[in-house]
mmCIF file of C-alpha atoms in Angstrom:
data_model
loop_
_atom_site.group_PDB
_atom_site.id
_atom_site.type_symbol
_atom_site.label_atom_id
_atom_site.label_comp_id
_atom_site.label_asym_id
_atom_site.label_seq_id
_atom_site.Cartn_x
_atom_site.Cartn_y
_atom_site.Cartn_z
ATOM 1 C CA UNK A 659 137.969 -151.364 -6.770
ATOM 2 C CA UNK A 660 135.083 -150.513 -4.432
ATOM 3 C CA UNK A 661 134.457 -154.145 -3.556
ATOM 4 C CA UNK A 662 137.921 -154.314 -1.942
ATOM 5 C CA UNK A 663 136.927 -151.604 0.551
ATOM 6 C CA UNK A 664 136.099 -152.825 4.092
ATOM 7 C CA UNK A 665 133.322 -150.224 4.471
ATOM 8 C CA UNK A 666 131.755 -151.351 1.201
ATOM 9 C CA UNK A 667 131.906 -155.010 2.211
ATOM 10 C CA UNK A 668 130.432 -154.252 5.650
ATOM 11 C CA UNK A 669 127.487 -152.326 4.183
ATOM 12 C CA UNK A 670 126.811 -154.999 1.580
ATOM 13 C CA UNK A 671 126.802 -157.776 4.173
ATOM 14 C CA UNK A 672 124.614 -155.727 6.560
ATOM 15 C CA UNK A 673 122.006 -155.165 3.823
ATOM 16 C CA UNK A 674 122.029 -158.874 2.974
ATOM 17 C CA UNK A 675 121.959 -160.073 6.597
ATOM 18 C CA UNK A 676 119.023 -157.860 7.557
ATOM 19 C CA UNK A 677 117.182 -157.955 4.222
ATOM 20 C CA UNK A 678 117.068 -154.156 3.894
ATOM 21 C CA UNK A 679 117.750 -151.410 1.387
ATOM 22 C CA UNK A 680 120.790 -149.645 2.816
ATOM 23 C CA UNK A 681 121.964 -146.155 1.881
ATOM 24 C CA UNK A 682 125.523 -146.194 3.132
ATOM 25 C CA UNK A 683 126.515 -142.683 4.160
ATOM 26 C CA UNK A 684 129.541 -141.533 2.209
ATOM 27 C CA UNK A 685 133.132 -142.692 1.959
ATOM 28 C CA UNK A 686 136.111 -141.523 -0.104
ATOM 29 C CA UNK A 687 136.594 -143.472 -3.321
ATOM 30 C CA UNK A 688 139.361 -143.350 -5.908
ATOM 31 C CA UNK A 689 138.878 -143.430 -9.662
ATOM 32 C CA UNK A 690 142.204 -143.215 -11.412
ATOM 33 C CA UNK A 691 144.082 -140.379 -9.730
ATOM 34 C CA UNK A 692 140.950 -138.620 -8.435
ATOM 35 C CA UNK A 693 139.140 -138.883 -5.096
ATOM 36 C CA UNK A 694 135.361 -138.586 -4.724
ATOM 37 C CA UNK A 695 132.972 -138.423 -1.777
ATOM 38 C CA UNK A 696 130.660 -141.324 -2.636
ATOM 39 C CA UNK A 697 127.442 -142.790 -1.267
ATOM 40 C CA UNK A 698 126.600 -146.439 -2.030
ATOM 41 C CA UNK A 699 123.143 -148.037 -1.997
ATOM 42 C CA UNK A 700 122.665 -151.768 -1.503
ATOM 43 C CA UNK A 701 119.586 -153.914 -2.044
ATOM 44 C CA UNK A 702 118.122 -156.629 0.182
ATOM 45 C CA UNK A 703 120.459 -159.246 -1.300
ATOM 46 C CA UNK A 704 123.535 -157.136 -0.603
ATOM 47 C CA UNK A 705 124.015 -156.267 -4.270
ATOM 48 C CA UNK A 706 125.041 -152.738 -5.190
ATOM 49 C CA UNK A 707 122.064 -150.838 -6.627
ATOM 50 C CA UNK A 708 124.006 -147.695 -7.421
ATOM 51 C CA UNK A 709 126.269 -144.946 -6.156
ATOM 52 C CA UNK A 710 126.422 -141.167 -6.104
ATOM 53 C CA UNK A 711 129.403 -138.839 -5.825
ATOM 54 C CA UNK A 712 128.904 -135.441 -4.220
ATOM 55 C CA UNK A 713 128.278 -132.736 -6.827
ATOM 56 C CA UNK A 714 128.725 -129.562 -4.768
ATOM 57 C CA UNK A 715 132.056 -129.408 -2.960
ATOM 58 C CA UNK A 716 132.199 -127.384 0.241
ATOM 59 C CA UNK A 717 134.563 -124.522 -0.568
ATOM 60 C CA UNK A 718 134.135 -121.566 1.763
ATOM 61 C CA UNK A 719 136.330 -118.736 2.993
ATOM 62 C CA UNK A 720 134.932 -116.537 5.758
ATOM 63 C CA UNK A 721 137.675 -114.036 6.644
ATOM 64 C CA UNK A 722 138.888 -114.375 10.214
ATOM 65 C CA UNK A 723 136.687 -117.407 10.892
ATOM 66 C CA UNK A 724 137.000 -120.455 8.675
ATOM 67 C CA UNK A 725 138.501 -121.610 5.407
ATOM 68 C CA UNK A 726 137.497 -125.016 4.127
ATOM 69 C CA UNK A 727 138.180 -126.287 0.620
ATOM 70 C CA UNK A 728 136.999 -129.770 -0.242
ATOM 71 C CA UNK A 729 138.150 -129.207 -3.815
ATOM 72 C CA UNK A 730 141.768 -129.265 -2.645
ATOM 73 C CA UNK A 731 141.323 -133.012 -2.146
ATOM 74 C CA UNK A 732 138.093 -134.136 -3.786
ATOM 75 C CA UNK A 733 136.665 -134.055 -7.292
ATOM 76 C CA UNK A 734 132.997 -133.238 -7.890
ATOM 77 C CA UNK A 735 130.702 -135.982 -9.129
ATOM 78 C CA UNK A 736 129.166 -135.806 -12.585
ATOM 79 C CA UNK A 737 125.433 -136.362 -12.273
ATOM 80 C CA UNK A 738 122.300 -137.464 -10.484
ATOM 81 C CA UNK A 739 121.584 -140.958 -9.193
ATOM 82 C CA UNK A 740 117.965 -142.141 -9.313
ATOM 83 C CA UNK A 741 117.341 -145.639 -7.986
ATOM 84 C CA UNK A 742 114.171 -147.715 -8.120
ATOM 85 C CA UNK A 743 114.312 -149.809 -4.958
ATOM 86 C CA UNK A 744 112.004 -152.057 -2.944
ATOM 87 C CA UNK A 745 111.185 -149.041 -0.760
ATOM 88 C CA UNK A 746 110.527 -146.497 -3.512
ATOM 89 C CA UNK A 747 112.317 -144.282 -6.008
ATOM 90 C CA UNK A 748 115.313 -142.766 -4.241
ATOM 91 C CA UNK A 749 117.465 -139.765 -5.132
ATOM 92 C CA UNK A 750 120.808 -139.035 -3.481
ATOM 93 C CA UNK A 751 122.706 -135.975 -2.339
ATOM 94 C CA UNK A 752 125.506 -135.510 0.183
ATOM 95 C CA UNK A 753 125.672 -132.803 2.852
ATOM 96 C CA UNK A 754 126.321 -129.463 1.062
ATOM 97 C CA UNK A 755 124.178 -130.675 -1.860
ATOM 98 C CA UNK A 756 121.136 -130.075 0.361
ATOM 99 C CA UNK A 757 121.647 -126.307 -0.011
ATOM 100 C CA UNK A 758 120.918 -126.448 -3.742
ATOM 101 C CA UNK A 759 117.182 -126.464 -4.513
ATOM 102 C CA UNK A 760 117.789 -127.029 -8.221
ATOM 103 C CA UNK A 761 119.322 -130.432 -7.523
ATOM 104 C CA UNK A 762 116.277 -131.631 -5.581
ATOM 105 C CA UNK A 763 113.993 -130.187 -8.285
ATOM 106 C CA UNK A 764 115.810 -132.186 -10.960
ATOM 107 C CA UNK A 765 115.278 -135.314 -8.886
ATOM 108 C CA UNK A 766 111.598 -134.468 -8.380
ATOM 109 C CA UNK A 767 111.150 -134.087 -12.150
ATOM 110 C CA UNK A 768 112.453 -137.644 -12.465
ATOM 111 C CA UNK A 769 109.766 -138.960 -10.133
ATOM 112 C CA UNK A 770 111.889 -139.324 -7.010
ATOM 113 C CA UNK A 771 109.774 -139.969 -3.906
ATOM 114 C CA UNK A 772 112.540 -140.045 -1.285
ATOM 115 C CA UNK A 773 115.630 -137.824 -1.176
ATOM 116 C CA UNK A 774 118.394 -139.120 1.084
ATOM 117 C CA UNK A 775 121.179 -136.807 2.235
ATOM 118 C CA UNK A 776 123.950 -138.216 4.415
ATOM 119 C CA UNK A 777 125.615 -135.174 5.922
ATOM 120 C CA UNK A 778 127.550 -133.623 8.759
ATOM 121 C CA UNK A 779 126.623 -129.978 9.251
ATOM 122 C CA UNK A 780 128.627 -128.286 11.989
ATOM 123 C CA UNK A 781 127.349 -126.815 15.244
ATOM 124 C CA UNK A 782 127.179 -123.291 13.741
ATOM 125 C CA UNK A 783 125.050 -124.014 10.671
ATOM 126 C CA UNK A 784 123.312 -127.084 12.075
ATOM 127 C CA UNK A 785 120.973 -125.400 14.583
ATOM 128 C CA UNK A 786 119.812 -122.827 12.025
ATOM 129 C CA UNK A 787 119.875 -124.631 8.690
ATOM 130 C CA UNK A 788 119.866 -128.447 9.044
ATOM 131 C CA UNK A 789 116.141 -129.002 9.631
ATOM 132 C CA UNK A 790 115.150 -125.860 7.712
ATOM 133 C CA UNK A 791 116.808 -127.085 4.511
ATOM 134 C CA UNK A 792 115.300 -130.558 4.813
ATOM 135 C CA UNK A 793 111.811 -129.149 5.257
ATOM 136 C CA UNK A 794 112.366 -126.689 2.394
ATOM 137 C CA UNK A 795 113.498 -129.399 -0.025
ATOM 138 C CA UNK A 796 110.552 -131.564 1.083
ATOM 139 C CA UNK A 797 107.873 -128.895 0.620
ATOM 140 C CA UNK A 798 109.421 -127.489 -2.583
ATOM 141 C CA UNK A 799 109.312 -130.896 -4.224
ATOM 142 C CA UNK A 800 106.534 -132.668 -2.289
ATOM 143 C CA UNK A 801 108.798 -135.588 -1.419
ATOM 144 C CA UNK A 802 110.204 -137.317 1.635
ATOM 145 C CA UNK A 803 113.618 -136.083 2.773
ATOM 146 C CA UNK A 804 115.771 -138.306 4.970
ATOM 147 C CA UNK A 805 119.065 -137.248 6.520
ATOM 148 C CA UNK A 806 121.653 -139.144 8.489
ATOM 149 C CA UNK A 807 124.415 -137.413 10.435
ATOM 150 C CA UNK A 808 127.183 -138.668 12.689
ATOM 151 C CA UNK A 809 126.468 -138.174 16.381
ATOM 152 C CA UNK A 810 128.560 -135.546 18.148
ATOM 153 C CA UNK A 811 132.062 -136.545 19.166
ATOM 154 C CA UNK A 812 133.503 -133.591 21.046
ATOM 155 C CA UNK A 813 136.867 -135.330 21.404
ATOM 156 C CA UNK A 814 137.325 -136.166 17.725
ATOM 157 C CA UNK A 815 138.159 -132.819 16.094
ATOM 158 C CA UNK A 816 135.258 -131.935 13.776
ATOM 159 C CA UNK A 817 132.003 -131.777 15.735
ATOM 160 C CA UNK A 818 128.897 -132.629 13.709
ATOM 161 C CA UNK A 819 125.466 -131.269 14.603
ATOM 162 C CA UNK A 820 123.853 -134.712 14.548
ATOM 163 C CA UNK A 821 120.024 -134.630 14.542
ATOM 164 C CA UNK A 822 119.315 -137.236 11.860
ATOM 165 C CA UNK A 823 115.768 -136.556 10.658
ATOM 166 C CA UNK A 824 112.899 -137.779 8.473
ATOM 167 C CA UNK A 825 110.621 -135.193 6.855
ATOM 168 C CA UNK A 826 107.357 -135.800 4.979
ATOM 169 C CA UNK A 827 106.206 -134.263 1.678
ATOM 170 C CA UNK A 828 104.170 -131.592 3.503
ATOM 171 C CA UNK A 829 107.315 -130.510 5.408
ATOM 172 C CA UNK A 830 106.199 -132.337 8.548
ATOM 173 C CA UNK A 831 108.957 -133.795 10.763
ATOM 174 C CA UNK A 832 108.171 -137.498 11.040
ATOM 175 C CA UNK A 833 111.069 -138.403 13.290
ATOM 176 C CA UNK A 834 114.301 -136.940 14.572
ATOM 177 C CA UNK A 835 116.964 -137.400 17.207
ATOM 178 C CA UNK A 836 119.296 -135.128 19.148
ATOM 179 C CA UNK A 837 123.087 -134.991 18.866
ATOM 180 C CA UNK A 838 123.640 -138.340 20.585
ATOM 181 C CA UNK A 839 123.958 -141.778 19.029
ATOM 182 C CA UNK A 840 120.637 -143.423 18.247
ATOM 183 C CA UNK A 841 118.089 -144.426 15.613
ATOM 184 C CA UNK A 842 115.262 -142.503 13.956
ATOM 185 C CA UNK A 843 112.190 -144.510 13.001
ATOM 186 C CA UNK A 844 109.571 -143.188 10.571
ATOM 187 C CA UNK A 845 106.902 -144.784 8.404
ATOM 188 C CA UNK A 846 106.830 -143.449 4.848
ATOM 189 C CA UNK A 847 103.480 -143.627 3.075
ATOM 190 C CA UNK A 848 104.532 -143.098 -0.541
ATOM 191 C CA UNK A 849 100.921 -142.433 -1.547
ATOM 192 C CA UNK A 850 101.329 -139.119 0.287
ATOM 193 C CA UNK A 851 103.764 -137.977 -2.409
ATOM 194 C CA UNK A 852 101.176 -138.459 -5.138
ATOM 195 C CA UNK A 853 98.431 -136.936 -2.974
ATOM 196 C CA UNK A 854 100.446 -133.797 -2.206
ATOM 197 C CA UNK A 855 101.488 -133.365 -5.839
ATOM 198 C CA UNK A 856 97.901 -133.835 -7.034
ATOM 199 C CA UNK A 857 96.396 -131.539 -4.411
ATOM 200 C CA UNK A 858 98.821 -128.691 -5.018
ATOM 201 C CA UNK A 859 100.409 -128.826 -8.476
ATOM 202 C CA UNK A 860 103.731 -126.975 -8.408
#
């Protein structure tokens, strides 16, 4: 029962209190005997607009360096989530999903204007790939791409790259931050999506 989760209740009340559309990162959820990595989206009244469970699980094995298998614990989600909200048509992915151009293309074909990827790339892949992938997904699909990452916590075990970012549909970085805690502000002119798609049909 998601509504019994403290994180869920906090996000719902925050959306309601501030009158915002809130894309709430990702938290583990249980359905039956399976665990999923799930992102929840709340509307201005605090009501749940929809949720998305991560499709591409991060299973890698680089000999002598790192082995990481999300599939040992988590189950992959089953489909896309497209949400018509007060701030535009939103599509969702989580972290590793950003590496898959086909996923963003499927969202684009469904008229998505804003892709949101909560994620936590590490300090090896982050410097090289984090912004690159956001700009690639944005320019491939002529849409806004927004990412949110935890700030770096060097005492907490896993160290995320940070650098939450907003990218426009022409691959321009509209706002970003470093690895420290903070807020990224960016104004999204949704007419730019239609303009870019009309000017350069892909």
